[in-house]
XYZ file of C-alpha atoms in Angstrom:
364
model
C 90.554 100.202 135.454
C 92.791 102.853 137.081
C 90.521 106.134 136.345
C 89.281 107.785 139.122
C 85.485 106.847 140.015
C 84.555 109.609 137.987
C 85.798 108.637 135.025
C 84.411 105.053 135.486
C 81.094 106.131 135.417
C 81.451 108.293 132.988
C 82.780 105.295 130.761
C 80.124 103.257 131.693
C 77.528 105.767 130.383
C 79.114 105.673 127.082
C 79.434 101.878 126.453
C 76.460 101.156 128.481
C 74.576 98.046 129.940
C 77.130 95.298 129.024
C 76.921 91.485 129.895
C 80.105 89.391 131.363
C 82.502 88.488 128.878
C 83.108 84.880 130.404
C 78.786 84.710 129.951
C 79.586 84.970 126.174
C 80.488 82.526 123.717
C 82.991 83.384 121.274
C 81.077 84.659 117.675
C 80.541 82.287 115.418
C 82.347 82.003 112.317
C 80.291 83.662 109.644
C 76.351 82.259 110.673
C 74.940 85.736 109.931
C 77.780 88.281 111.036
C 78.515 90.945 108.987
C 80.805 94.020 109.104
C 78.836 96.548 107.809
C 79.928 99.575 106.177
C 81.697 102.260 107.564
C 78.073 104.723 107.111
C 75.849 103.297 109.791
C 75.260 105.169 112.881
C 78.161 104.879 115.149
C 78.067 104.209 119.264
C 81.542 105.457 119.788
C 84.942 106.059 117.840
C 88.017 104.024 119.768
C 91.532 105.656 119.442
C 95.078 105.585 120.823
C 97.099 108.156 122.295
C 100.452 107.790 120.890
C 103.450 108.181 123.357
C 106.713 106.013 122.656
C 109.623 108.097 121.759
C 111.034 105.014 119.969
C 108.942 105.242 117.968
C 108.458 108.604 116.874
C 111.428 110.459 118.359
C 111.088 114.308 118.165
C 108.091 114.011 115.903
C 106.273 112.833 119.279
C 105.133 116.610 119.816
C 103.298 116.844 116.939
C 101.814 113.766 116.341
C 100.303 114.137 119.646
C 99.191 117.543 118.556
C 97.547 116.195 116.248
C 95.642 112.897 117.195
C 94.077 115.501 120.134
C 92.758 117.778 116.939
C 91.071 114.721 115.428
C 89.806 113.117 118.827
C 88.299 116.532 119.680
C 86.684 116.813 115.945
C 85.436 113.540 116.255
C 84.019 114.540 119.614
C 82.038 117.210 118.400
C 79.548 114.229 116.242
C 80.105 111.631 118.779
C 82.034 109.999 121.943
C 85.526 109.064 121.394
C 87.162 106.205 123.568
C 91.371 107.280 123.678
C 93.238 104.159 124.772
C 96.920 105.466 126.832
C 99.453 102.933 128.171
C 99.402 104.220 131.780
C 97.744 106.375 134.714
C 100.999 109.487 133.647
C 100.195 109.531 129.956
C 96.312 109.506 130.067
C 96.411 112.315 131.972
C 98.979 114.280 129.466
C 96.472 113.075 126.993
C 93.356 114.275 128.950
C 95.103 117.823 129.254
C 95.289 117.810 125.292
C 92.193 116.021 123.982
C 89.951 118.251 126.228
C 87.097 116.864 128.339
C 84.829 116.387 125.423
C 87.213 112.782 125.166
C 86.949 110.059 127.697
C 90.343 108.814 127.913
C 91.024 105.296 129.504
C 94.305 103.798 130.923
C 92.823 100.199 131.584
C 93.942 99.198 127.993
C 97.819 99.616 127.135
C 98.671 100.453 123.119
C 102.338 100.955 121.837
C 101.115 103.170 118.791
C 98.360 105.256 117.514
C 96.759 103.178 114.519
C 93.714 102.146 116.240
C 92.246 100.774 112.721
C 94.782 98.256 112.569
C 94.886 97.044 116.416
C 91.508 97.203 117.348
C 88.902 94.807 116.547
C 86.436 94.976 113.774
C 82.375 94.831 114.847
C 80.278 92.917 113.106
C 76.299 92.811 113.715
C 73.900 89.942 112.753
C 70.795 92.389 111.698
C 68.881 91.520 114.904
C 70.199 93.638 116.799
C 73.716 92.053 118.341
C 76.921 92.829 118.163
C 80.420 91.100 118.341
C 83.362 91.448 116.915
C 86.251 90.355 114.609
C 90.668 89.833 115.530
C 92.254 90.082 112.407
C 95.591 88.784 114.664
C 97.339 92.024 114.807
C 101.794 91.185 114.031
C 103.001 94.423 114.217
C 102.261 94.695 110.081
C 104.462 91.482 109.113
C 106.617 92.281 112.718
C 107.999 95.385 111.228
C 107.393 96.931 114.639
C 106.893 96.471 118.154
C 103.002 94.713 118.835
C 103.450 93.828 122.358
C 100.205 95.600 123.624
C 98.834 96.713 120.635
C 98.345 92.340 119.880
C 96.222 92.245 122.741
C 94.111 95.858 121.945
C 91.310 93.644 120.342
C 90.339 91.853 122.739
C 90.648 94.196 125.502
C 87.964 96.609 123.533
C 85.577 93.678 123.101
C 85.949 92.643 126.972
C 85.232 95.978 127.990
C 81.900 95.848 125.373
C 80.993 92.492 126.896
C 80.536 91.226 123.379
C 81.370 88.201 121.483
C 84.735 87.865 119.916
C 86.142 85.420 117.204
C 89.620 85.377 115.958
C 89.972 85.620 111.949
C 91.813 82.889 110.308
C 93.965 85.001 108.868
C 96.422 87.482 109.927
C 95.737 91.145 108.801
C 94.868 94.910 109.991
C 91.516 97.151 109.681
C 93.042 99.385 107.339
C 93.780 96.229 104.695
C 90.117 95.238 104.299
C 87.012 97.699 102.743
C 84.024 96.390 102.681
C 80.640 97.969 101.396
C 78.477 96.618 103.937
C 76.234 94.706 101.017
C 78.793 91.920 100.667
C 81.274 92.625 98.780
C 84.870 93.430 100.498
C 88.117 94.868 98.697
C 91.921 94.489 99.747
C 95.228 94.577 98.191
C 97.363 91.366 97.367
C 100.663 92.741 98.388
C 99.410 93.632 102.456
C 97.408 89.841 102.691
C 98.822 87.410 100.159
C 102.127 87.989 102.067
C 103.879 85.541 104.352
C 105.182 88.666 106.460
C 101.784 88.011 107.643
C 100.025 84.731 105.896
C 102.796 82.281 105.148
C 101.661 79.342 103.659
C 98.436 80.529 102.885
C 97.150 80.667 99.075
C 94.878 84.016 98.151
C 92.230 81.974 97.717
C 92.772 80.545 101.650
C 93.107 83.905 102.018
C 89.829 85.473 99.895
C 88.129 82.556 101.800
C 89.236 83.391 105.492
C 88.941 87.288 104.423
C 84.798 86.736 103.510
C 84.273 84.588 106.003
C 85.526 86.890 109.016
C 83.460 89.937 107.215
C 80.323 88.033 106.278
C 80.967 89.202 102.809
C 80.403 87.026 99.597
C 82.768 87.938 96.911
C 86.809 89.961 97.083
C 88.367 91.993 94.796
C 92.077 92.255 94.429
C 94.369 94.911 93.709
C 97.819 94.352 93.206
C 98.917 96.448 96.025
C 102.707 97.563 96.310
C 104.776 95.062 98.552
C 107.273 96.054 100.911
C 107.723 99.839 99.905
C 105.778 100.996 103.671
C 104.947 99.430 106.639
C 101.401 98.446 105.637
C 102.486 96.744 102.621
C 99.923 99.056 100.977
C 96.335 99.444 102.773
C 94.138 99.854 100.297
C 92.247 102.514 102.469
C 94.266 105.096 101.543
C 93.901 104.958 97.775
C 90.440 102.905 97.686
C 87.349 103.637 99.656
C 83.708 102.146 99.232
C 81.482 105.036 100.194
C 78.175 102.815 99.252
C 76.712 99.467 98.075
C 78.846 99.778 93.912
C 80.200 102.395 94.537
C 83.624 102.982 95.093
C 85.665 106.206 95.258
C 90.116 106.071 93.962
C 92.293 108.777 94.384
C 94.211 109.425 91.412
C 97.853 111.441 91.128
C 98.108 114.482 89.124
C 99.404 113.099 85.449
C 103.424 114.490 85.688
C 104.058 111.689 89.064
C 105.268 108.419 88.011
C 106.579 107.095 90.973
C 105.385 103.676 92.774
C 102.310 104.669 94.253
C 101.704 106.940 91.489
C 101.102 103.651 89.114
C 99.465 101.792 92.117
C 96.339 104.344 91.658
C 96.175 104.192 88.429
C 95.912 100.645 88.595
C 93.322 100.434 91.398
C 91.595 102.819 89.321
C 91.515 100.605 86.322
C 90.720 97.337 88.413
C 87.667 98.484 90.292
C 86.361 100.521 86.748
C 86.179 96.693 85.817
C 85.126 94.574 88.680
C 81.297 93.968 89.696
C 80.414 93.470 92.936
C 78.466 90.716 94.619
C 75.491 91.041 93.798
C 76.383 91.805 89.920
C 76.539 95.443 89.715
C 79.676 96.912 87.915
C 81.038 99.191 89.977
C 80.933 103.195 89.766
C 84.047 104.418 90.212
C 84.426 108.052 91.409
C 87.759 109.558 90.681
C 88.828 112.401 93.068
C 92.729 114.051 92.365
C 95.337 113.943 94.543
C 97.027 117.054 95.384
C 99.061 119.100 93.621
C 101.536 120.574 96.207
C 101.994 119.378 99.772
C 103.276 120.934 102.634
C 105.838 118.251 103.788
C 108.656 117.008 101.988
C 108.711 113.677 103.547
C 108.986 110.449 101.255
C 106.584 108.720 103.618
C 103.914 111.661 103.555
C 100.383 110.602 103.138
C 98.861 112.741 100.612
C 95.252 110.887 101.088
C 91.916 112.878 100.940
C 90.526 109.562 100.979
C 91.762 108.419 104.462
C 88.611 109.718 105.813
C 86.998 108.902 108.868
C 83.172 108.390 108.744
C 80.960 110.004 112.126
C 77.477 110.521 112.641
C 76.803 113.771 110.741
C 79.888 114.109 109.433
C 83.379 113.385 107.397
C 86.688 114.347 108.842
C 89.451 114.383 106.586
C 92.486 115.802 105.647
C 93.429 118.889 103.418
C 96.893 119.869 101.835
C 96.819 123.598 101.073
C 95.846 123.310 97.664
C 93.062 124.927 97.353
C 92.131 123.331 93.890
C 92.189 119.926 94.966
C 91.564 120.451 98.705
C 88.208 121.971 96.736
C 87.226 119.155 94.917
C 87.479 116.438 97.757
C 85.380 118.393 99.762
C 82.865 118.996 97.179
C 83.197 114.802 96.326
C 83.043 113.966 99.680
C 80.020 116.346 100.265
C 78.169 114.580 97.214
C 79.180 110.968 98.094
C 77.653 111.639 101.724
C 74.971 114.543 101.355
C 73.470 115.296 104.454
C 77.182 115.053 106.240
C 79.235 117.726 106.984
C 82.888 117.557 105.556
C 85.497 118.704 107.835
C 89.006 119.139 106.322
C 92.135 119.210 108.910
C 95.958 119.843 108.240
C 97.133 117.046 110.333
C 100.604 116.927 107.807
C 102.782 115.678 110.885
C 100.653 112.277 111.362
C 100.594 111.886 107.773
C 104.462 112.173 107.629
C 104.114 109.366 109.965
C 103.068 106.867 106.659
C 99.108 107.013 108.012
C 95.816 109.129 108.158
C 93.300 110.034 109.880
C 91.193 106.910 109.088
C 94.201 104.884 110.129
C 94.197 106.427 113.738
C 90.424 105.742 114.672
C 87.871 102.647 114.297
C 84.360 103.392 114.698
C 82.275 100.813 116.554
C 78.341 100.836 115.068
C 75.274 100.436 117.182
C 74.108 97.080 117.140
């Protein structure tokens, strides 16, 4: 690790007493690991610091400006982890996160969408922790993955944790899961050979439950090929608690692709039960109005929320209706949590959220 001693220690505070990786065996497949929900009390939140002009171009400012606003809200409920590709950049990120964020060059990232790249943790209920590699391609190789394929296992080396590779090929942001076994995903981001050629949904469902512990998968139809994700489902979809799911739905006059892919998550989950036989309550929360940005890829998610101890952080529009009524639903699907609303409209014009940009790693 290349951060002065300082830094090290300070790092080693936060992930605290680890064992050696090569001590480890890989995690075994299923045998009591499960991902648990996105609710449970948190150790850390892991991020990336996003610096590739070819990637972003002139929106590179911005972006920046604001993955250091959500690091440093973040940092306020609990530590944050910001990966940078080298000694130069951590510092420029340093400078902006503030020192509230320890930021690490050991572990090199070509983009910011640490929910996708990083690994997913999984505990076994007795107090261990490991972790899942859903086999990061650069989102069907529809962008460069160089470092970013190799983020997972970085984090879980620096853990000193058990890690298994999934069997199937896939990103955080594609998979929800309630924690109580039961896990949700689109068709259009898994069943897809951009990432699982060759691979039924059913080999898929099967390598999907297995890697999160979970017994049963719902499907959505998803919307193929229209964004780089091929349609997370963790922008329109979010559990936030054993049957209960909450779907953002588009104001009635909007008709467009995504528009009917709401409407139809909407109508799939109001029908689905869950595994252990509950039908699912569906909350419906509305998507805004008006926006800001004028962008065609522009994220208009309230529901791309990122979970911390004590709190929600998510985004809000500038309509004060419906920026209103996700704070109030958010506020009543988490009571005891404070909901934190930020304009971070240049990420979002980026096709992500702020959900998309972190990955929280539970306590054991």
């Amino acid at each position: 690790m290349n951060d002065l001693p300082a830094g090290k220690r300070l790092l080693a505070a936060l992930l605290g007493p680890r064992r050696s990786p090569g001590a480890l065996p890989d995690g075994p497949r299923g045998a009591g690991w499960r991902v648990p929900a996105d609710d449970v009390p948190h150790a850390r939140t892991w991020m990336s610091w996003p610096s590739r002009r070819s990637v972003w171009g002139r929106r590179l400012g911005g972006v920046q400006q604001d993955i250091a606003l959500i690091a440093r809200t973040v940092a306020a409920y609990e530590p944050v982890i910001m990966c940078a590709p080298d000694g130069t950049t951590a510092e420029a990120a340093r400078a902006a996160c503030g020192p509230g964020v320890t930021v690490i060059d050991s572990i090199p990232t070509d983009d910011l969408w640490m929910r996708d790249t990083c690994a997913v943790f999984r505990r076994d209920g007795r107090g261990n922790l490991d972790a899942v590699g859903l086999n990061f391609n650069g989102w069907g190789r529809k962008q460069i993955h160089h470092d970013d394929a190799e983020v997972a296992r970085s984090v879980v080396d620096l853990n000193g944790i058990g890690f298994t590779e999934a069997d199937f090929v896939g990103e955080g942001g594609s998979v929800e899961t309630d924690g109580d076994g039961t896990v949700m995903a689109t068709e259009s981001s898994l069943v897809n050979k951009n990432r699982n050629r060759g691979m039924s949904r059913d080999d898929v469902e099967k390598a999907v439950l297995a890697a999160y512990g979970a017994e049963k998968m719902i499907w959505v139809p998803g919307v193929r090929g229209r964004d780089i994700t091929d349609d997370h489902i963790d922008v329109t979809s979010r559990f936030v608690g054993p049957g209960v799911v909450m779907v953002q739905v588009p104001p009635r006059d909007r008709n467009d692709v995504w528009a009917e892919d709401a409407r139809e998550q909407f109508a799939v989950l109001s029908a689905a039960t869950d595994a252990k036989g509950r039908r699912l309550q569906v909350i419906r929360v509305d998507g805004p109005d008006t926006v800001r940005s004028r962008s065609s890829a522009f994220v208009d998610s309230y529901l791309n929320f990122h979970l911390v101890n004590g709190g929600v952080i998510t985004a809000q529009f500038g309509d004060a209706r419906t920026d209103s009524a996700a704070r109030r639903a958010l506020a009543a699907a988490f009571p005891g949590r404070e909901v934190v609303q930020l304009d971070v409209d240049r990420l979002m014009d980026g096709g992500g959220g702020i959900h998309c940009s972190t990955m929280h790693q539970p306590v054991p």
